[in-house]
Rosetta silent file (secondary structure, phi, psi, omega in degrees, C-alpha in Angstrom):
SEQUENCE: XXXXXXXXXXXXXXXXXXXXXXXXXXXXXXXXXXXXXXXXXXXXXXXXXXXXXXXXXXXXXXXXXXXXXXXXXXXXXXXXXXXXXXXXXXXXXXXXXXXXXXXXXXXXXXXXXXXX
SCORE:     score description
SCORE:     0.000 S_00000001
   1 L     0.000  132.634 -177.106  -16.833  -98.533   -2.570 S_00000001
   2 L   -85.003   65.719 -164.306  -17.853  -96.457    0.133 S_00000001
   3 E   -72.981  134.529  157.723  -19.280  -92.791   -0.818 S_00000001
   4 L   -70.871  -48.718 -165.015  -19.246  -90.186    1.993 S_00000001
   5 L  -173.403 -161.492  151.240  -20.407  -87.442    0.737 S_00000001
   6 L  -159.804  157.536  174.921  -20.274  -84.807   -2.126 S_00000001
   7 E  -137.476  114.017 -158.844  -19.017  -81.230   -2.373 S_00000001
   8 E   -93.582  144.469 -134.473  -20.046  -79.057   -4.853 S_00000001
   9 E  -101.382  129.302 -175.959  -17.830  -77.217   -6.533 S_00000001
  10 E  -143.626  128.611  162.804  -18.176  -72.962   -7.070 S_00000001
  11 E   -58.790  134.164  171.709  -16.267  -71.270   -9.520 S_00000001
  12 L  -162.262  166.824 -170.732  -15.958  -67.510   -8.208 S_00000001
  13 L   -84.204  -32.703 -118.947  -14.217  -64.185   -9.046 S_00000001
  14 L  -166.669   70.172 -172.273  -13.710  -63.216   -5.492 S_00000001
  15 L   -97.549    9.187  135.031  -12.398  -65.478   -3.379 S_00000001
  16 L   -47.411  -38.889 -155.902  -12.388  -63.396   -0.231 S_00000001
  17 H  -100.037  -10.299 -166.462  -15.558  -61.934   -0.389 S_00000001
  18 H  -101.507  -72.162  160.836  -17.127  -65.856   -1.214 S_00000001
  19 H    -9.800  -67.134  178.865  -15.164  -67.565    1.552 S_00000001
  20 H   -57.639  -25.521  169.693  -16.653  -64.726    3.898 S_00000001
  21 H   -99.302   -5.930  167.525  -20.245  -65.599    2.915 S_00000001
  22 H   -99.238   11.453  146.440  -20.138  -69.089    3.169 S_00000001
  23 H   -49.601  -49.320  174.373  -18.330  -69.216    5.992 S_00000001
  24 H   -82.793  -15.947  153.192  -21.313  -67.208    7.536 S_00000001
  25 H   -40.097  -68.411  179.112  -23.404  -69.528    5.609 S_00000001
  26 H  -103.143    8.779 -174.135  -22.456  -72.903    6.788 S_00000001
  27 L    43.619   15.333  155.922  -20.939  -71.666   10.163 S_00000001
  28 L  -117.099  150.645 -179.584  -17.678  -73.323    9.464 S_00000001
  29 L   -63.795 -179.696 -155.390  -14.015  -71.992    8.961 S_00000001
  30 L  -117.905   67.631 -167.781  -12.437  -72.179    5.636 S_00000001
  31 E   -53.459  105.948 -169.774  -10.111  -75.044    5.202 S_00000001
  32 L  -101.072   84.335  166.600   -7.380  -73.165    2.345 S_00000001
  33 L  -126.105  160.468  177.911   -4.858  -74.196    0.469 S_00000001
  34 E   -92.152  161.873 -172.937   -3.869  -74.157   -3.318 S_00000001
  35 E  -128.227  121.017  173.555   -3.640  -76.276   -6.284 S_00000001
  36 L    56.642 -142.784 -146.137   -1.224  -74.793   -9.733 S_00000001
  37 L  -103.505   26.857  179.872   -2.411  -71.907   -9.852 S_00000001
  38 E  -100.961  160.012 -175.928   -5.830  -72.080   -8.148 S_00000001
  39 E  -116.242   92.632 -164.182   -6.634  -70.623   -5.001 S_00000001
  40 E  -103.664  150.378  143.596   -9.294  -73.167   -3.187 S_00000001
  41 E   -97.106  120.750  164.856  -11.265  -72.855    0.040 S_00000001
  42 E  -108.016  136.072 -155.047  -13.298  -75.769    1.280 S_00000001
  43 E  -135.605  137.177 -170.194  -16.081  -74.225    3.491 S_00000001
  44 L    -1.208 -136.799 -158.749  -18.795  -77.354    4.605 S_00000001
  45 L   -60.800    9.579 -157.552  -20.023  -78.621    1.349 S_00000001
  46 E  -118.547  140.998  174.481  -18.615  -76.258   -0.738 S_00000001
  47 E  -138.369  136.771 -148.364  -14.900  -75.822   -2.344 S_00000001
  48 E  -132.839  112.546 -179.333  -14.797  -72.607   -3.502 S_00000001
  49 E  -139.607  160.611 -169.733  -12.065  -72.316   -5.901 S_00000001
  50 E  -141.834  120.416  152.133  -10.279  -69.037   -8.114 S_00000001
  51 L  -178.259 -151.548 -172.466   -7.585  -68.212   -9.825 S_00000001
  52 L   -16.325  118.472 -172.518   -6.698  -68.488  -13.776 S_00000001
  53 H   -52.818  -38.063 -155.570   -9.508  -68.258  -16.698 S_00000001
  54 H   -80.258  -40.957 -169.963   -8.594  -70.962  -18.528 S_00000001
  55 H   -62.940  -53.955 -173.220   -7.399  -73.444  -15.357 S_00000001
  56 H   -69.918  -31.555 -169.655  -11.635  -72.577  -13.828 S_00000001
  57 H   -76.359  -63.414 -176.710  -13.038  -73.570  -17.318 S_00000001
  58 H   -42.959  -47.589 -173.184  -11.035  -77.392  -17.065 S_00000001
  59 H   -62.206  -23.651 -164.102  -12.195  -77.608  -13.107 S_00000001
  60 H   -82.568  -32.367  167.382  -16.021  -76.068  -14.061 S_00000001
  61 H   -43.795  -38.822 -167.035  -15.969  -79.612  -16.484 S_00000001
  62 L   -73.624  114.396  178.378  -16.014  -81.288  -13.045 S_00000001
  63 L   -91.894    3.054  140.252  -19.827  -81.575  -11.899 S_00000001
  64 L   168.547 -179.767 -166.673  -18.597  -82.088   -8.306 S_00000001
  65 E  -114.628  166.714 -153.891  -16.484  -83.747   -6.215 S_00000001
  66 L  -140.994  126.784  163.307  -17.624  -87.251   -4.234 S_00000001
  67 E   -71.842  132.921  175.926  -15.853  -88.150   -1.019 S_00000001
  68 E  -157.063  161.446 -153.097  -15.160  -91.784   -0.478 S_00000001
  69 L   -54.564  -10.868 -159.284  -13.285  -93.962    2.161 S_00000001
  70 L  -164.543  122.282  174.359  -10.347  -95.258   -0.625 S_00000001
  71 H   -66.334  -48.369 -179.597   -9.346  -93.989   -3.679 S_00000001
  72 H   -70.404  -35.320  160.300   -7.930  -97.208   -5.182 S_00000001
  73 H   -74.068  -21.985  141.978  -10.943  -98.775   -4.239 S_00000001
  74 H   -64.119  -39.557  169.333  -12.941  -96.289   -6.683 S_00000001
  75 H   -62.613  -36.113 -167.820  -10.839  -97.047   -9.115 S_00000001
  76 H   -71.218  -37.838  177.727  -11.347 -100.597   -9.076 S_00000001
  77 H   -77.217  -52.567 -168.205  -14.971  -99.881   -9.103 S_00000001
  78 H   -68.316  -26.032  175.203  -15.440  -97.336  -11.779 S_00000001
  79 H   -81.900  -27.477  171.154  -13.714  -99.327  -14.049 S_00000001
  80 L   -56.251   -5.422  176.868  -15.315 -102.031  -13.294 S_00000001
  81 L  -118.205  -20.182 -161.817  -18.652 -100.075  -14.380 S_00000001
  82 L   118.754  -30.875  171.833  -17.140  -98.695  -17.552 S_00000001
  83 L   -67.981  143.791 -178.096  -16.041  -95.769  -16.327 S_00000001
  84 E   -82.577   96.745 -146.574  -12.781  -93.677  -17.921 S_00000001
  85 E   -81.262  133.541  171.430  -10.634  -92.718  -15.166 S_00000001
  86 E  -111.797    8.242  165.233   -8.914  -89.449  -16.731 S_00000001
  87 E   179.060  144.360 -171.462   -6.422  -88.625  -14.536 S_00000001
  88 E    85.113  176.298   87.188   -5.088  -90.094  -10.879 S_00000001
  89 E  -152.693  135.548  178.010   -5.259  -91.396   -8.416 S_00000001
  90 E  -129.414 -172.213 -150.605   -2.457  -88.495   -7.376 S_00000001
  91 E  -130.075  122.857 -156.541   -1.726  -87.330   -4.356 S_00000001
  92 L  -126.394  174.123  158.490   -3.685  -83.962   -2.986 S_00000001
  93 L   -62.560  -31.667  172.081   -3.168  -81.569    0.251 S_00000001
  94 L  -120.074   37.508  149.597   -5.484  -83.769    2.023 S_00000001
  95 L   158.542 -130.574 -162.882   -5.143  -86.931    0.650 S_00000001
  96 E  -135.890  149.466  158.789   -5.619  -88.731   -2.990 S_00000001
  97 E  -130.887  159.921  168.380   -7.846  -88.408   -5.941 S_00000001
  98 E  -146.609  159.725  165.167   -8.676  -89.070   -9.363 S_00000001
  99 E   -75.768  139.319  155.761  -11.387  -87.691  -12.485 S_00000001
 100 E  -140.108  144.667  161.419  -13.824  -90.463  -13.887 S_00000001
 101 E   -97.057   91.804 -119.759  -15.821  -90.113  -16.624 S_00000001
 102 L   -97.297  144.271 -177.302  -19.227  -91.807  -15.986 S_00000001
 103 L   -43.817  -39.195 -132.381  -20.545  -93.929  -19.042 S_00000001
 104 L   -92.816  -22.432 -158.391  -23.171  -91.359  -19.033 S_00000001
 105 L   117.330  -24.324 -178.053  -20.445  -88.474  -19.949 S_00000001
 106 L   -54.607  152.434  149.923  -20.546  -87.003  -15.998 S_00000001
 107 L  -124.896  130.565 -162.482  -17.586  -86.015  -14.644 S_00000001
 108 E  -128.252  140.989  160.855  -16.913  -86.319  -11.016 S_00000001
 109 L   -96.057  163.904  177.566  -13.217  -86.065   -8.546 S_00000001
 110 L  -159.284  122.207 -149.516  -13.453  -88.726   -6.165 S_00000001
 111 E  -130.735  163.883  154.581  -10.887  -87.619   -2.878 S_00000001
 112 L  -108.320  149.019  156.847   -9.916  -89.708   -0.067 S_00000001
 113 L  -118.282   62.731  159.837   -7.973  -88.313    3.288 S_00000001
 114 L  -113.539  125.561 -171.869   -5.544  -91.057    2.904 S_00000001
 115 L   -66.768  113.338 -169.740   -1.683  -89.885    2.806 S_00000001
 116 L   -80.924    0.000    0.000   -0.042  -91.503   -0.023 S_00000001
């Protein structure tokens, strides 16, 4: 399995006014679209997501999210360490993901941009 990256994940109140500073932050636009009932922006390393109290306390469980070339092929690996995939691989706006739970307790998304 191939990691890419990570993108860490910000809870916010405001998703207008947090979009605008890390846009001016990281000098990139604001990729947008929603999930449910969340409202997300991913701005460089950051996905900036808002909407429902209860819906930000399950996603704030998530200590961040870890790009990697193949979703299926994270699965095969995390289980293969022990970890406890809790939900996915599903199908996202820009590609597929799933929750693992790391032996340790961590919880991480792990996204692909592959179209299912």
């Amino acid at each position: 399995m191939e990691i890419l990256g990570a993108t860490l994940r910000v809870c916010v109140d405001d998703l207008e006014a947090a979009v605008s500073f890390y846009e001016r932050l990281t000098g990139t636009p604001a990729l947008r679209f929603a999930r449910g009932g969340v409202e997300v922006a991913a701005v460089g390393c950051f996905l900036l997501m808002s909407g429902p109290r209860a819906e930000l306390e399950v996603l704030r469980k998530v200590a961040a999210t870890i790009a990697v070339t193949d979703v299926d092929e994270a699965h095969k690996t995390l289980t293969g360490l022990g970890a406890d995939i809790v939900a996915g691989p599903v199908p996202t706006p820009v590609g597929r993901n799933l929750i693992a739970r790391h032996p340790d307790g961590a919880v991480y998304e792990y996204v692909d941009r592959k179209q299912a």
